[in-house]
Coordinates of C-alpha atoms in Angstrom, one line a residue:
M1 CA 111.4 80.0 132.5
L2 CA 112.8 83.1 130.8
G3 CA 113.4 81.1 127.6
G4 CA 110.1 79.4 127.5
K5 CA 106.9 80.5 125.8
H6 CA 106.0 83.9 127.3
I7 CA 102.5 85.3 127.2
V8 CA 102.7 89.1 127.9
N9 CA 100.7 90.0 131.0
T10 CA 98.0 92.6 130.7
Y11 CA 99.9 95.3 132.7
N12 CA 103.0 95.0 130.6
L13 CA 100.9 95.3 127.4
F14 CA 99.0 98.3 128.7
V15 CA 102.2 100.1 129.6
V16 CA 103.7 99.5 126.2
I17 CA 100.6 100.6 124.3
F18 CA 100.0 103.6 126.5
V19 CA 103.5 105.1 126.0
A20 CA 103.2 104.3 122.3
L21 CA 100.5 107.0 122.1
G22 CA 103.5 109.4 122.3
T23 CA 104.8 108.1 118.9
F24 CA 101.2 108.2 117.6
S25 CA 101.3 111.9 118.1
T26 CA 104.8 112.1 116.5
A27 CA 103.5 110.3 113.4
Y28 CA 100.3 112.3 113.3
G29 CA 102.4 115.6 113.4
L30 CA 104.6 114.4 110.5
A31 CA 101.6 113.3 108.4
I32 CA 99.1 116.1 109.0
I33 CA 100.9 118.5 106.6
G34 CA 100.2 115.9 103.9
S35 CA 96.5 116.4 104.6
T36 CA 96.8 120.1 105.1
V37 CA 98.1 120.7 101.6
G38 CA 94.9 119.1 100.3
Q39 CA 92.7 121.7 101.8
P40 CA 91.7 124.6 99.4
N41 CA 91.2 127.0 102.3
F42 CA 94.8 126.5 103.5
Y43 CA 96.0 128.0 100.3
T44 CA 93.5 130.8 100.4
Y45 CA 94.2 131.8 104.0
F46 CA 97.9 132.1 103.5
N47 CA 97.8 133.5 100.0
L48 CA 99.5 130.5 98.4
A49 CA 99.1 129.4 94.8
P50 CA 97.5 126.0 94.3
Q51 CA 99.1 123.3 92.1
D52 CA 99.3 124.1 88.4
E53 CA 98.8 127.8 89.0
P54 CA 101.3 130.7 88.7
G55 CA 103.3 131.1 91.9
Y56 CA 103.1 127.4 92.8
A57 CA 106.9 127.2 93.0
H58 CA 106.8 129.5 96.0
T59 CA 104.1 127.2 97.5
T60 CA 106.3 124.2 97.2
N61 CA 109.1 126.0 99.1
I62 CA 106.7 126.8 101.9
I63 CA 105.4 123.2 102.0
G64 CA 109.0 121.9 102.1
A65 CA 109.9 124.4 104.8
L66 CA 106.9 123.3 107.0
N67 CA 108.4 119.7 107.0
G68 CA 112.0 120.9 107.1
V69 CA 111.7 123.0 110.3
N70 CA 109.8 120.2 111.9
S71 CA 112.6 117.8 111.2
A72 CA 115.2 120.3 112.4
G73 CA 113.3 120.6 115.7
A74 CA 113.1 116.8 115.9
I75 CA 116.9 116.7 115.7
I76 CA 117.1 119.0 118.6
G77 CA 114.7 116.9 120.5
C78 CA 116.7 113.7 119.8
L79 CA 119.9 115.3 121.1
T80 CA 118.0 116.6 124.2
S81 CA 116.6 113.1 125.0
A82 CA 120.1 111.7 124.9
Y83 CA 120.8 113.6 128.1
T84 CA 117.4 113.8 129.8
A85 CA 116.6 110.0 129.4
D86 CA 119.7 109.1 131.5
R87 CA 119.6 112.1 133.9
Y88 CA 115.9 112.4 134.6
S89 CA 114.6 108.9 133.5
R90 CA 112.8 107.6 130.4
K91 CA 109.5 108.3 132.1
R92 CA 110.2 112.0 132.9
T93 CA 111.6 112.5 129.3
I94 CA 108.3 111.1 127.9
E95 CA 106.4 113.7 129.9
L96 CA 108.8 116.5 128.8
G97 CA 108.2 115.5 125.1
C98 CA 104.5 115.6 125.6
I99 CA 104.6 119.1 127.1
I100 CA 106.7 120.5 124.3
L101 CA 104.5 118.8 121.7
I102 CA 101.4 120.3 123.2
V103 CA 102.9 123.8 123.0
G104 CA 104.0 123.4 119.4
G105 CA 100.7 121.8 118.3
T106 CA 98.8 124.7 119.9
L107 CA 100.8 127.3 117.9
C108 CA 100.2 125.4 114.7
A109 CA 96.5 125.1 115.1
G110 CA 96.1 128.8 116.1
S111 CA 98.5 130.1 113.4
I112 CA 97.6 133.5 111.9
S113 CA 100.7 133.7 109.7
I114 CA 103.2 131.4 108.0
G115 CA 105.9 132.6 110.5
M116 CA 103.8 131.5 113.4
F117 CA 103.0 128.2 111.7
L118 CA 106.7 127.6 111.1
A119 CA 107.6 128.4 114.8
G120 CA 104.9 125.9 115.9
R121 CA 106.3 123.3 113.6
V122 CA 109.8 123.7 115.1
I123 CA 108.6 123.4 118.7
A124 CA 106.3 120.5 117.8
G125 CA 109.3 118.9 116.1
I126 CA 111.4 119.1 119.3
G127 CA 108.6 117.2 121.2
S128 CA 108.3 114.7 118.5
G129 CA 112.0 114.0 118.4
I130 CA 112.1 113.4 122.1
L131 CA 109.2 110.9 122.0
A132 CA 110.6 109.2 118.9
V133 CA 113.7 108.3 120.8
V134 CA 112.5 107.6 124.3
V135 CA 109.3 105.6 123.6
P136 CA 110.8 102.6 121.7
M137 CA 113.8 102.6 124.1
Y138 CA 111.4 102.4 127.1
Q139 CA 109.4 99.7 125.4
G140 CA 112.4 97.6 124.9
E141 CA 113.6 98.0 128.5
V142 CA 110.2 96.8 129.9
A143 CA 109.8 93.8 127.6
T144 CA 111.4 90.3 127.8
A145 CA 113.8 89.0 125.2
E146 CA 111.2 86.7 123.6
T147 CA 108.6 89.4 123.2
R148 CA 110.7 92.5 122.7
G149 CA 110.3 92.7 118.9
A150 CA 106.5 92.5 119.1
M151 CA 106.3 95.0 122.0
M152 CA 108.5 97.6 120.3
C153 CA 106.7 97.1 116.9
I154 CA 103.7 98.7 118.6
T155 CA 105.6 101.9 117.9
G156 CA 105.3 101.1 114.2
I157 CA 101.6 100.3 114.5
M158 CA 101.1 103.7 116.2
Y159 CA 102.9 105.4 113.4
A160 CA 100.5 103.8 110.9
L161 CA 97.5 104.8 113.1
G162 CA 98.8 108.4 113.3
Y163 CA 99.2 108.6 109.5
S164 CA 95.8 107.0 109.0
L165 CA 94.0 109.3 111.3
A166 CA 95.7 112.3 109.7
G167 CA 94.5 111.1 106.3
W168 CA 90.9 110.5 107.2
L169 CA 90.5 113.7 109.1
G170 CA 91.9 115.6 106.1
F171 CA 89.5 113.8 103.8
A172 CA 86.5 114.5 106.1
C173 CA 87.4 118.2 106.6
Y174 CA 87.7 118.7 102.8
F175 CA 83.9 118.9 102.7
F176 CA 83.6 121.7 105.2
P177 CA 81.9 124.7 103.4
T178 CA 84.5 127.0 101.8
D179 CA 82.2 130.0 102.1
S180 CA 81.7 129.5 105.8
P181 CA 83.1 132.2 108.2
F182 CA 84.8 129.3 109.9
A183 CA 86.3 127.8 106.8
T184 CA 89.8 127.6 108.4
F185 CA 88.3 124.8 110.6
S186 CA 89.1 122.5 107.6
W187 CA 92.8 122.7 108.4
R188 CA 92.9 124.0 112.0
F189 CA 90.9 121.2 113.5
P190 CA 93.1 118.4 112.1
L191 CA 96.2 120.3 113.4
A192 CA 94.6 120.7 116.8
M193 CA 94.0 116.9 117.0
Q194 CA 97.7 116.5 117.5
L195 CA 97.2 117.7 121.1
V196 CA 95.0 114.8 122.2
A197 CA 97.5 111.9 122.4
P198 CA 100.2 113.8 124.4
L199 CA 97.5 115.2 126.7
V200 CA 96.4 111.6 127.4
V201 CA 99.9 110.4 128.0
L202 CA 100.8 113.3 130.2
G203 CA 97.6 112.9 132.3
G204 CA 98.2 109.1 132.7
S205 CA 101.9 109.1 133.1
A206 CA 101.6 108.7 136.9
F207 CA 100.4 105.2 136.4
I208 CA 103.4 103.9 134.3
P209 CA 106.5 102.7 136.0
F210 CA 110.1 103.9 135.7
S211 CA 112.2 101.7 133.5
P212 CA 113.7 99.0 135.7
R213 CA 117.0 99.3 133.9
W214 CA 117.1 103.0 134.6
L215 CA 116.3 102.3 138.2
L216 CA 119.1 99.8 138.5
G217 CA 121.4 102.4 137.0
Q218 CA 120.4 104.7 139.9
D219 CA 121.0 102.0 142.5
R220 CA 117.3 101.8 143.2
R221 CA 117.4 98.0 143.3
D222 CA 114.2 97.2 145.3
E223 CA 112.1 99.4 143.1
A224 CA 113.6 97.9 139.9
F225 CA 112.9 94.4 141.2
E226 CA 109.3 95.2 142.0
V227 CA 108.7 96.7 138.6
V228 CA 110.2 93.7 136.8
K229 CA 107.9 91.4 138.9
R230 CA 104.8 93.4 138.0
L231 CA 105.7 93.6 134.3
H232 CA 106.5 89.9 133.8
A233 CA 104.1 88.2 136.2
K234 CA 102.2 85.2 134.8
P235 CA 99.4 83.0 136.2
D236 CA 101.5 79.9 135.8
D237 CA 104.6 81.4 137.4
P238 CA 103.6 82.2 141.0
N239 CA 107.2 82.4 142.2
H240 CA 108.0 85.0 139.5
T241 CA 110.8 82.8 138.1
T242 CA 110.9 84.7 134.8
A243 CA 111.2 88.1 136.6
R244 CA 113.8 86.9 139.0
S245 CA 115.9 85.3 136.3
E246 CA 115.8 88.4 134.2
F247 CA 116.6 90.7 137.1
Y248 CA 119.5 88.4 138.1
L249 CA 121.0 88.8 134.6
M250 CA 120.2 92.5 134.5
E251 CA 122.0 93.2 137.7
K252 CA 125.1 91.3 136.8
Q253 CA 125.3 93.4 133.6
F254 CA 124.9 96.7 135.5
E255 CA 127.6 95.8 138.0
L256 CA 129.9 95.1 135.1
D257 CA 129.0 98.3 133.3
K258 CA 130.1 100.3 136.4
T259 CA 133.6 99.0 136.0
F260 CA 134.0 100.7 132.6
T261 CA 135.0 104.4 132.3
M262 CA 132.3 106.6 130.9
R263 CA 133.9 109.4 128.8
P264 CA 132.4 112.1 126.7
F265 CA 131.5 110.8 123.2
E266 CA 132.0 107.2 124.4
I267 CA 129.9 105.9 121.5
F268 CA 132.7 107.0 119.1
R269 CA 135.6 105.6 121.1
T270 CA 135.7 101.8 120.5
T271 CA 135.5 99.7 117.5
P272 CA 132.2 97.9 118.6
N273 CA 130.6 101.2 119.3
L274 CA 131.7 102.7 116.0
R275 CA 130.2 99.7 114.3
R276 CA 126.9 100.4 116.2
V277 CA 127.1 104.0 115.2
F278 CA 127.5 103.0 111.5
V279 CA 124.6 100.5 111.6
A280 CA 122.2 102.9 113.5
C281 CA 122.9 105.9 111.2
L282 CA 122.9 103.7 108.0
L283 CA 119.6 102.1 109.0
M284 CA 117.7 105.3 109.7
W285 CA 119.3 107.4 106.9
G286 CA 118.9 104.6 104.4
N287 CA 115.2 104.1 105.2
Q288 CA 114.4 107.7 104.4
F289 CA 115.8 107.2 100.9
L290 CA 113.5 104.2 100.3
G291 CA 110.9 106.9 99.8
I292 CA 108.4 105.7 102.4
F293 CA 107.9 109.1 104.0
V294 CA 108.0 111.0 100.8
I295 CA 105.0 109.0 99.5
T296 CA 103.1 109.1 102.8
N297 CA 103.7 112.8 103.4
Y298 CA 103.2 114.0 99.8
G299 CA 100.8 111.3 98.5
V300 CA 98.2 114.0 97.9
L301 CA 100.6 116.0 95.7
I302 CA 101.6 112.9 93.8
Y303 CA 98.0 111.8 93.2
T304 CA 97.1 115.3 92.0
S305 CA 100.0 115.2 89.6
L306 CA 98.6 112.0 88.2
G307 CA 95.4 113.7 87.2
L308 CA 93.2 112.9 90.3
L309 CA 91.2 116.0 91.3
A310 CA 89.0 117.3 94.1
F311 CA 88.7 115.0 97.2
R312 CA 90.1 111.9 95.4
P313 CA 93.8 112.5 96.4
L314 CA 92.8 112.9 100.0
L315 CA 90.7 109.8 99.9
L316 CA 93.4 107.7 98.3
N317 CA 95.9 109.0 100.8
A318 CA 93.7 108.0 103.7
C319 CA 93.0 104.5 102.2
W320 CA 96.6 103.7 101.6
T321 CA 97.9 104.8 105.0
T322 CA 95.1 102.8 106.6
F323 CA 96.3 99.6 104.9
T324 CA 99.7 100.0 106.5
I325 CA 98.1 99.3 109.9
L326 CA 97.6 95.7 108.8
G327 CA 101.2 95.4 107.5
N328 CA 102.7 96.9 110.7
S329 CA 100.5 94.6 112.9
W330 CA 101.6 91.5 110.9
T331 CA 105.2 92.6 111.4
A332 CA 104.7 92.8 115.1
F333 CA 103.4 89.3 115.3
Y334 CA 106.2 87.8 113.3
V335 CA 109.3 89.9 113.8
D336 CA 110.4 87.8 116.8
R337 CA 110.0 84.6 114.7
F338 CA 111.7 85.6 111.4
G339 CA 114.1 88.3 112.7
R340 CA 114.8 91.9 112.2
R341 CA 117.5 91.6 109.6
S342 CA 115.3 89.5 107.3
F343 CA 112.4 91.9 107.5
L344 CA 114.7 94.9 106.8
L345 CA 116.3 93.2 103.8
I346 CA 113.0 92.0 102.3
G347 CA 111.2 95.3 102.9
A348 CA 114.0 97.5 101.5
S349 CA 114.3 95.3 98.4
G350 CA 110.6 95.4 97.8
C351 CA 110.6 99.2 98.2
V352 CA 113.3 99.6 95.6
I353 CA 111.6 97.3 93.1
S354 CA 108.4 99.2 93.5
L355 CA 110.1 102.6 93.1
I356 CA 111.7 101.4 89.8
F357 CA 108.3 100.4 88.4
E358 CA 106.9 103.7 89.7
A359 CA 109.6 105.8 88.0
A360 CA 109.2 103.9 84.7
L361 CA 105.4 104.2 84.6
T362 CA 105.4 107.9 85.6
A363 CA 108.1 108.7 83.0
E364 CA 106.1 107.1 80.3
F365 CA 102.6 108.0 81.0
L366 CA 102.5 111.2 83.2
G367 CA 100.5 113.8 81.4
S368 CA 99.0 111.3 78.9
T369 CA 95.3 110.2 78.6
N370 CA 96.2 106.6 79.2
T371 CA 93.9 105.9 82.1
A372 CA 95.0 102.2 82.5
A373 CA 98.7 103.2 82.9
L374 CA 97.8 105.9 85.4
N375 CA 95.8 103.4 87.4
A376 CA 98.8 101.1 87.3
T377 CA 100.9 103.8 88.7
V378 CA 98.5 104.4 91.6
F379 CA 98.4 100.6 92.2
F380 CA 102.2 100.5 92.6
L381 CA 102.1 103.3 95.1
W382 CA 99.4 101.4 97.0
F383 CA 101.4 98.1 96.9
Y384 CA 104.6 99.9 97.9
I385 CA 103.0 101.6 101.0
L386 CA 100.8 98.6 101.9
F387 CA 103.3 95.9 102.4
W388 CA 107.0 96.6 101.9
S389 CA 107.1 99.8 103.9
S390 CA 105.3 98.0 106.7
L391 CA 108.2 95.6 107.2
I392 CA 110.5 98.6 107.5
D393 CA 108.4 101.0 109.6
A394 CA 107.9 98.7 112.6
T395 CA 111.3 97.0 112.5
Q396 CA 113.5 100.0 112.3
Y397 CA 112.5 101.3 115.7
V398 CA 113.1 97.9 117.3
Y399 CA 116.6 97.5 115.8
V400 CA 117.9 101.1 116.4
A401 CA 117.1 100.9 120.1
E402 CA 118.2 97.4 121.0
I403 CA 121.7 97.3 119.5
W404 CA 123.1 99.5 122.3
P405 CA 124.4 98.6 125.8
N406 CA 122.5 99.9 128.7
H407 CA 124.8 102.7 129.6
L408 CA 124.8 104.0 126.0
R409 CA 121.3 103.2 124.9
S410 CA 119.9 106.7 125.2
Q411 CA 122.8 108.3 123.3
G412 CA 122.9 105.7 120.6
T413 CA 119.1 105.6 120.0
A414 CA 119.1 109.4 119.9
L415 CA 121.9 109.4 117.3
G416 CA 120.1 106.9 115.1
I417 CA 116.7 108.8 115.2
A418 CA 118.6 112.1 114.6
A419 CA 120.1 110.6 111.4
F420 CA 116.5 109.7 110.4
Y421 CA 115.3 113.3 110.7
L422 CA 118.5 114.7 109.2
A423 CA 117.9 112.5 106.1
S424 CA 114.4 113.9 106.0
E425 CA 115.8 117.3 105.6
V426 CA 117.1 116.1 102.2
T427 CA 114.1 114.0 101.1
L428 CA 111.0 115.8 102.6
V429 CA 112.3 119.3 101.9
A430 CA 113.4 118.5 98.4
A431 CA 110.5 116.3 97.4
P432 CA 107.7 119.0 96.7
V433 CA 110.2 121.1 94.7
A434 CA 111.7 118.2 92.9
L435 CA 108.4 116.6 92.0
N436 CA 107.3 119.9 90.5
D437 CA 110.6 120.6 88.6
I438 CA 112.0 117.2 87.5
G439 CA 109.0 114.9 87.9
W440 CA 109.8 111.2 87.7
K441 CA 113.6 111.7 87.8
F442 CA 113.2 112.4 91.5
Y443 CA 112.6 108.7 92.0
L444 CA 116.2 108.1 90.7
V445 CA 117.5 110.2 93.6
L446 CA 115.8 107.6 95.9
I447 CA 116.6 104.4 94.0
C448 CA 120.4 104.7 93.5
P449 CA 121.4 105.2 97.2
S450 CA 118.9 102.6 98.3
I451 CA 120.6 99.9 96.2
V452 CA 123.9 100.7 98.0
Y453 CA 122.0 100.7 101.3
I454 CA 120.7 97.2 100.7
V455 CA 124.1 95.8 99.8
L456 CA 125.7 97.3 103.0
M457 CA 122.8 96.0 105.1
Y458 CA 123.3 92.5 103.9
F459 CA 127.0 92.5 104.9
V460 CA 127.0 94.6 108.1
F461 CA 123.7 94.1 110.0
P462 CA 123.7 91.2 112.5
E463 CA 120.5 89.4 113.6
T464 CA 119.4 90.3 117.1
K465 CA 116.2 88.3 117.6
G466 CA 115.7 86.3 120.8
R467 CA 118.7 87.8 122.7
T468 CA 118.5 89.8 125.9
L469 CA 119.4 93.5 125.6
E470 CA 122.5 92.8 127.7
E471 CA 124.0 90.1 125.4
I472 CA 123.5 91.8 122.0
G473 CA 126.9 93.5 122.4
A474 CA 128.6 90.2 121.6
L475 CA 127.2 90.5 118.0
F476 CA 129.2 93.7 117.6
G477 CA 132.5 92.2 119.0
D478 CA 131.9 93.8 122.4
D479 CA 132.3 90.5 124.4
Q480 CA 134.2 92.2 127.3
H481 CA 131.1 94.3 128.0
V482 CA 128.7 91.3 128.2
A483 CA 128.3 89.9 131.8
S484 CA 126.2 86.9 130.9
H485 CA 124.7 85.1 127.9
W486 CA 121.2 83.6 127.5
Y487 CA 120.5 83.0 123.8
D488 CA 123.0 80.2 123.3
L489 CA 122.4 78.4 126.6
S490 CA 121.0 75.0 126.6
A491 CA 117.7 74.3 128.4
E492 CA 119.6 72.8 131.3
E493 CA 121.9 75.8 131.6
K494 CA 118.9 78.2 131.5
Q495 CA 117.3 76.1 134.3
K496 CA 120.5 76.6 136.4
V497 CA 120.3 80.4 135.9
A498 CA 116.7 80.3 137.1
E499 CA 117.6 78.2 140.1
N500 CA 120.5 80.6 141.0
A501 CA 118.1 83.5 140.7
L502 CA 115.5 81.8 143.0
K503 CA 118.1 81.0 145.6
L504 CA 119.0 84.7 145.8
T505 CA 115.4 85.7 146.1
E506 CA 113.8 82.9 148.0
D507 CA 111.6 85.1 150.2
G508 CA 110.6 87.3 147.3
K509 CA 112.9 90.1 148.4
L510 CA 116.3 91.1 147.2
P511 CA 119.3 90.0 149.2
P512 CA 122.1 92.6 149.9
K513 CA 123.9 93.5 146.8
A514 CA 127.1 92.0 148.2
E515 CA 125.6 88.5 148.2
V516 CA 124.5 88.9 144.6
M517 CA 127.9 90.1 143.5
A518 CA 129.6 87.3 145.5
A519 CA 127.5 84.8 143.7
S520 CA 128.3 86.4 140.4
E521 CA 132.0 86.5 141.2
M522 CA 131.9 82.8 142.2
A523 CA 130.2 81.9 138.9
A524 CA 132.7 84.0 137.0
G525 CA 135.5 82.3 138.9
R526 CA 134.2 78.9 138.0
E527 CA 134.0 80.0 134.3
R528 CA 137.6 81.3 134.4
N529 CA 138.8 78.1 136.0
R530 CA 137.1 76.0 133.3
S531 CA 138.7 78.3 130.7
E532 CA 142.1 78.0 132.3
K533 CA 141.9 74.3 132.5
S534 CA 140.9 74.1 128.9
S535 CA 143.8 76.3 128.0
E536 CA 146.2 74.2 130.0
K537 CA 145.0 71.1 128.2
D538 CA 145.4 72.8 124.9
V539 CA 148.9 73.8 125.8
E540 CA 149.7 70.2 126.9
V541 CA 148.3 68.8 123.7
G542 CA 150.1 71.4 121.7
A543 CA 153.4 70.7 123.5
G544 CA 152.9 66.9 122.9
E545 CA 152.2 67.5 119.2
R546 CA 155.4 69.6 118.9
E547 CA 157.5 66.9 120.6
M548 CA 156.1 64.3 118.2
K549 CA 156.9 66.5 115.3
V550 CA 160.5 67.0 116.6
E551 CA 160.9 63.2 117.0
N552 CA 159.6 62.6 113.5
V553 CA 162.0 65.2 112.1
E554 CA 164.9 63.5 113.9
V555 CA 163.8 60.1 112.7
G556 CA 163.6 61.5 109.2
K557 CA 167.1 62.8 109.4
K558 CA 168.5 59.5 110.6
V559 CA 166.7 57.7 107.7

């Protein structure tokens, strides 16, 4: 049964984890600058002033620019994937993102000037943006409704792993001899490690399938059916009941999608789509202002400003980012049970509370000799990153990709992720300059919009757990675009769906599309007849009630 307890098969899990290596490289590329700025030789090689020395203001501009151009490139990558994911498939778009990321990472690792470094960061950003969009979208399309949250949360786990590896490599390379003729190894080697994951994904991409939903959109039905059977096969389901039931619902939805006109900028043309746009952009923009990526990208600078010297900022940065692996893993196990909306609300509220304490402690004790207070400040940074941000990191990629209908998913997901990188142009570019110029007051820039974000989230965001991708549209008032429902069906009704699917695929092969559509039309006709009969009864009852009211009025007049 599609609605029963579903244990993910090994092949499906392998596919989801393997493509998630793409987002691992995306996260690593974002995080590695946080470790690079902790390497003394980086400042020496590019003639940049270290913290607390004359000329450091120029250094903060360069550091902000390195992240800024990366985010700008990522926005280009997001917009690119909106086209290529539909035109050339999710799989080919993943390969394209890997190729571009390899080129950009090579330029960064081999940089001989800041200009070359900036160019490499732009190109690497384009590849990162492509992968950030297409990987969670692909994961959602190959998972079942019951396991989709956990499968897509692997993206969040990979983000945590990427940040963690960047932190530990930065810490290890700090001890490379500064007087060595190869001293640039301390920052070049960590940058070069960004190439490993995309090379692995590119080399093994021949072994991952095309998205079955993309194949259906290309009228490659037999291929799509075989992929679904492979992805959702279970030892206790020799007849592939789960796969057949899901494919049955998927095909009904795609045939309905074909009846609607696809116009340019369709995601902005209807009220349900505009609501999706607002939710996606608010989600990804708002999460940037929670300060998660400011602290993870500039933790080394923050710890240095708190009086921690030498290798200690790098060590703390590595430790804290490692702890987020546990939080993201916990989220993956429970997001399908407790829901996306709950985790987003709890995580965002926890982040804001932690930021308030962080701002207060920093304002009061920064620059003092009160060791206990400074330790408390570090503790709140740790608690903030460890738990609350983990609820956000993993869940946001699930939510932004699953709220869109099949024919708009690539465009909508790209728009949401682009909003994320656009917001980072504000937060990540401004953070090193603001932390140096206004200190603790920068936290207020994060706290105030985050409070508004949480209020809007509470009133606007629907819960999507447990629903098929095809039926989520009903939550946004898009009922006319939903061909079938699953979440609200009773056990008996779900059994009937499975039986219909089995009848249409009794020999394990797909019948001609005409038979499937005829069966769907018959089912739709029966549903319409039931609705019409119910309406006729309502009309009859209403007419009877009106007659009774007229009679009562006449009797009243006579009296």
